[in-house]
């Protein structure tokens, strides 16, 4: 993990620690618990549809401002019985990187999307705090440019220019995440999550593996990511 990502991770953790905390044993409820008749009645009285939320990630724009790549993304999720949260995430990622050694430039920008589900694992599902674990399937299709790069001919002398335009790629990956979500004020919520991303399929261009994939990050078979969300729940 780069220094910038480490700093962003620490910021997210620090902010989350500012949120009011409850007793670990009472909130998490990992021990066995037999529901009383009153608890069962409360559960049965909760309607299936509990509302919708829309929000944005705050980490991606910061990454784009301080580094060579980043993304802007938002999400919409449905609350079912305060237990299940089907979620759709869409965004736009971009990168503009020039290698310090070779001078080769990589540039891309494209939309991406994710769809999945979060599960509230708190004992009290109807509290203002939630601990969420879940998964996503994500996909993006994008073009990238590399170059121009001046190349010297070691045999015949002279120089030429190497450049590749509109190299088309597609990526599909899975994300597994865990995080916290809390009510800040009335319908405003804050939350953060850590995501593990693993590639499941790809189609690369003739020019080779892309340096950055919108929504995924730097290329590789797996990556870690962090999201810090501001949401409005109705």
Short mmCIF file of N, CA and C in Angstrom, two decimals, residues 136-211:
data_model
loop_
_atom_site.label_atom_id
_atom_site.label_comp_id
_atom_site.label_asym_id
_atom_site.label_seq_id
_atom_site.Cartn_x
_atom_site.Cartn_y
_atom_site.Cartn_z
N UNK A 136 -19.73 -7.48 -4.16
CA UNK A 136 -20.10 -6.77 -5.38
C UNK A 136 -19.54 -7.51 -6.59
N UNK A 137 -20.25 -7.43 -7.70
CA UNK A 137 -19.67 -7.75 -9.00
C UNK A 137 -19.52 -6.42 -9.72
N UNK A 138 -18.34 -6.18 -10.30
CA UNK A 138 -18.04 -4.90 -10.93
C UNK A 138 -17.54 -5.12 -12.36
N UNK A 139 -17.77 -4.12 -13.20
CA UNK A 139 -17.36 -4.23 -14.60
C UNK A 139 -17.07 -2.84 -15.16
N UNK A 140 -16.08 -2.81 -16.06
CA UNK A 140 -15.79 -1.59 -16.81
C UNK A 140 -15.24 -1.95 -18.18
N UNK A 141 -15.54 -1.12 -19.15
CA UNK A 141 -14.98 -1.23 -20.49
C UNK A 141 -14.39 0.14 -20.82
N UNK A 142 -13.13 0.17 -21.27
CA UNK A 142 -12.47 1.46 -21.43
C UNK A 142 -11.39 1.39 -22.50
N UNK A 143 -10.98 2.55 -22.97
CA UNK A 143 -9.86 2.70 -23.88
C UNK A 143 -8.73 3.44 -23.18
N UNK A 144 -7.49 3.14 -23.56
CA UNK A 144 -6.38 3.88 -22.99
C UNK A 144 -5.37 4.24 -24.07
N UNK A 145 -4.61 5.29 -23.80
CA UNK A 145 -3.55 5.75 -24.69
C UNK A 145 -2.21 5.64 -23.96
N UNK A 146 -1.18 5.23 -24.68
CA UNK A 146 0.18 5.26 -24.14
C UNK A 146 1.09 5.94 -25.15
N UNK A 147 2.07 6.68 -24.64
CA UNK A 147 2.99 7.42 -25.49
C UNK A 147 2.55 8.88 -25.60
N UNK A 148 3.21 9.64 -26.44
CA UNK A 148 4.31 9.20 -27.32
C UNK A 148 5.64 9.06 -26.56
N UNK A 149 6.48 8.15 -27.04
CA UNK A 149 7.78 7.91 -26.44
C UNK A 149 8.82 7.85 -27.55
N UNK A 150 9.86 8.64 -27.43
CA UNK A 150 10.93 8.63 -28.42
C UNK A 150 11.86 7.46 -28.15
N UNK A 151 12.06 6.61 -29.17
CA UNK A 151 12.87 5.40 -29.04
C UNK A 151 14.09 5.51 -29.94
N UNK A 152 15.26 5.23 -29.38
CA UNK A 152 16.51 5.26 -30.14
C UNK A 152 16.78 3.89 -30.77
N UNK A 153 17.18 3.88 -32.02
CA UNK A 153 17.53 2.65 -32.72
C UNK A 153 18.99 2.32 -32.42
N UNK A 154 19.27 1.22 -31.65
CA UNK A 154 20.64 0.92 -31.27
C UNK A 154 21.49 0.35 -32.41
N UNK A 155 20.85 -0.07 -33.51
CA UNK A 155 21.59 -0.71 -34.61
C UNK A 155 21.87 0.30 -35.72
N UNK A 156 20.81 0.91 -36.23
CA UNK A 156 20.95 1.79 -37.38
C UNK A 156 21.07 3.28 -36.99
N UNK A 157 20.89 3.54 -35.71
CA UNK A 157 20.94 4.92 -35.28
C UNK A 157 19.63 5.64 -35.56
N UNK A 158 19.58 6.88 -35.19
CA UNK A 158 18.35 7.63 -35.37
C UNK A 158 17.34 7.32 -34.27
N UNK A 159 16.17 7.85 -34.42
CA UNK A 159 15.13 7.65 -33.41
C UNK A 159 13.76 7.58 -34.07
N UNK A 160 12.83 7.02 -33.32
CA UNK A 160 11.45 6.93 -33.77
C UNK A 160 10.51 7.17 -32.61
N UNK A 161 9.24 7.19 -32.89
CA UNK A 161 8.25 7.46 -31.85
C UNK A 161 7.33 6.26 -31.68
N UNK A 162 7.18 5.82 -30.43
CA UNK A 162 6.26 4.74 -30.12
C UNK A 162 5.01 5.34 -29.48
N UNK A 163 3.84 4.94 -30.00
CA UNK A 163 2.58 5.47 -29.48
C UNK A 163 1.46 4.48 -29.80
N UNK A 164 0.54 4.31 -28.86
CA UNK A 164 -0.62 3.44 -29.06
C UNK A 164 -1.86 4.18 -28.59
N UNK A 165 -2.82 4.36 -29.49
CA UNK A 165 -4.03 5.11 -29.18
C UNK A 165 -5.24 4.18 -29.14
N UNK A 166 -6.19 4.55 -28.28
CA UNK A 166 -7.49 3.86 -28.20
C UNK A 166 -7.35 2.35 -28.07
N UNK A 167 -6.52 1.91 -27.14
CA UNK A 167 -6.39 0.49 -26.84
C UNK A 167 -7.58 0.06 -25.98
N UNK A 168 -8.39 -0.86 -26.50
CA UNK A 168 -9.64 -1.21 -25.84
C UNK A 168 -9.46 -2.38 -24.89
N UNK A 169 -9.98 -2.24 -23.67
CA UNK A 169 -9.91 -3.28 -22.64
C UNK A 169 -11.26 -3.40 -21.93
N UNK A 170 -11.45 -4.52 -21.27
CA UNK A 170 -12.59 -4.69 -20.37
C UNK A 170 -12.14 -5.51 -19.17
N UNK A 171 -12.72 -5.21 -18.01
CA UNK A 171 -12.37 -5.88 -16.76
C UNK A 171 -13.64 -6.21 -16.00
N UNK A 172 -13.66 -7.38 -15.41
CA UNK A 172 -14.71 -7.76 -14.48
C UNK A 172 -14.07 -8.29 -13.21
N UNK A 173 -14.60 -7.91 -12.06
CA UNK A 173 -13.99 -8.36 -10.80
C UNK A 173 -15.04 -8.46 -9.71
N UNK A 174 -14.69 -9.16 -8.64
CA UNK A 174 -15.52 -9.29 -7.45
C UNK A 174 -14.91 -8.48 -6.33
N UNK A 175 -15.78 -7.94 -5.49
CA UNK A 175 -15.33 -7.21 -4.31
C UNK A 175 -16.01 -7.80 -3.07
N UNK A 176 -15.22 -8.02 -2.03
CA UNK A 176 -15.73 -8.48 -0.73
C UNK A 176 -15.35 -7.42 0.30
N UNK A 177 -16.35 -6.93 1.04
CA UNK A 177 -16.07 -5.81 1.92
C UNK A 177 -16.72 -5.94 3.29
N UNK A 178 -16.22 -5.11 4.20
CA UNK A 178 -16.77 -5.00 5.54
C UNK A 178 -16.58 -3.57 6.00
N UNK A 179 -17.55 -3.06 6.77
CA UNK A 179 -17.44 -1.69 7.24
C UNK A 179 -18.52 -1.35 8.24
N UNK A 180 -18.54 -0.08 8.62
CA UNK A 180 -19.51 0.41 9.58
C UNK A 180 -20.31 1.55 8.95
N UNK A 181 -21.51 1.74 9.45
CA UNK A 181 -22.41 2.78 8.95
C UNK A 181 -23.21 3.30 10.14
N UNK A 182 -23.25 4.62 10.31
CA UNK A 182 -23.92 5.19 11.48
C UNK A 182 -24.70 6.43 11.11
N UNK A 183 -25.78 6.65 11.85
CA UNK A 183 -26.59 7.85 11.66
C UNK A 183 -25.87 9.03 12.29
N UNK A 184 -25.62 10.06 11.49
CA UNK A 184 -24.97 11.27 11.98
C UNK A 184 -26.00 12.27 12.48
N UNK A 185 -27.04 12.49 11.69
CA UNK A 185 -28.11 13.41 12.07
C UNK A 185 -29.32 13.13 11.20
N UNK A 186 -30.41 12.76 11.83
CA UNK A 186 -31.67 12.49 11.14
C UNK A 186 -31.45 11.55 9.95
N UNK A 187 -31.53 12.09 8.71
CA UNK A 187 -31.41 11.23 7.53
C UNK A 187 -29.99 11.19 6.96
N UNK A 188 -29.02 11.80 7.64
CA UNK A 188 -27.63 11.82 7.16
C UNK A 188 -26.83 10.74 7.86
N UNK A 189 -26.12 9.94 7.05
CA UNK A 189 -25.32 8.84 7.59
C UNK A 189 -23.89 8.92 7.06
N UNK A 190 -22.97 8.43 7.88
CA UNK A 190 -21.57 8.31 7.50
C UNK A 190 -21.15 6.87 7.64
N UNK A 191 -20.26 6.43 6.78
CA UNK A 191 -19.77 5.06 6.88
C UNK A 191 -18.48 4.87 6.13
N UNK A 192 -17.74 3.84 6.49
CA UNK A 192 -16.54 3.50 5.74
C UNK A 192 -16.45 2.00 5.60
N UNK A 193 -15.76 1.56 4.58
CA UNK A 193 -15.61 0.12 4.35
C UNK A 193 -14.27 -0.16 3.70
N UNK A 194 -13.78 -1.37 3.93
CA UNK A 194 -12.57 -1.87 3.29
C UNK A 194 -12.99 -2.92 2.28
N UNK A 195 -12.46 -2.84 1.07
CA UNK A 195 -12.83 -3.77 0.00
C UNK A 195 -11.60 -4.58 -0.47
N UNK A 196 -11.82 -5.87 -0.61
CA UNK A 196 -10.84 -6.73 -1.26
C UNK A 196 -11.36 -7.02 -2.67
N UNK A 197 -10.55 -6.70 -3.69
CA UNK A 197 -10.97 -6.85 -5.08
C UNK A 197 -10.16 -7.95 -5.75
N UNK A 198 -10.84 -8.84 -6.44
CA UNK A 198 -10.15 -9.90 -7.16
C UNK A 198 -10.69 -10.01 -8.58
N UNK A 199 -9.81 -10.01 -9.53
CA UNK A 199 -10.20 -10.04 -10.94
C UNK A 199 -10.74 -11.42 -11.32
N UNK A 200 -11.84 -11.43 -12.09
CA UNK A 200 -12.42 -12.70 -12.52
C UNK A 200 -12.34 -12.88 -14.04
N UNK A 201 -12.30 -11.78 -14.79
CA UNK A 201 -12.10 -11.91 -16.24
C UNK A 201 -11.59 -10.58 -16.78
N UNK A 202 -10.92 -10.66 -17.91
CA UNK A 202 -10.39 -9.46 -18.53
C UNK A 202 -10.19 -9.69 -20.02
N UNK A 203 -10.18 -8.60 -20.75
CA UNK A 203 -9.82 -8.60 -22.16
C UNK A 203 -8.87 -7.43 -22.37
N UNK A 204 -7.62 -7.75 -22.65
CA UNK A 204 -6.61 -6.70 -22.76
C UNK A 204 -6.31 -6.41 -24.23
N UNK A 205 -5.74 -5.24 -24.47
CA UNK A 205 -5.43 -4.80 -25.82
C UNK A 205 -4.09 -5.36 -26.28
N UNK A 206 -3.79 -5.15 -27.55
CA UNK A 206 -2.52 -5.63 -28.11
C UNK A 206 -1.32 -4.98 -27.44
N UNK A 207 -1.52 -3.76 -26.94
CA UNK A 207 -0.41 -3.05 -26.29
C UNK A 207 -0.08 -3.60 -24.91
N UNK A 208 -0.92 -4.51 -24.40
CA UNK A 208 -0.62 -5.16 -23.12
C UNK A 208 -1.49 -4.70 -21.97
N UNK A 209 -1.12 -5.12 -20.78
CA UNK A 209 -1.86 -4.86 -19.57
C UNK A 209 -1.95 -3.36 -19.29
N UNK A 210 -3.14 -2.83 -19.02
CA UNK A 210 -3.26 -1.41 -18.70
C UNK A 210 -2.67 -1.11 -17.32
N UNK A 211 -2.22 0.12 -17.14
CA UNK A 211 -1.63 0.51 -15.86
C UNK A 211 -2.70 0.75 -14.80
#
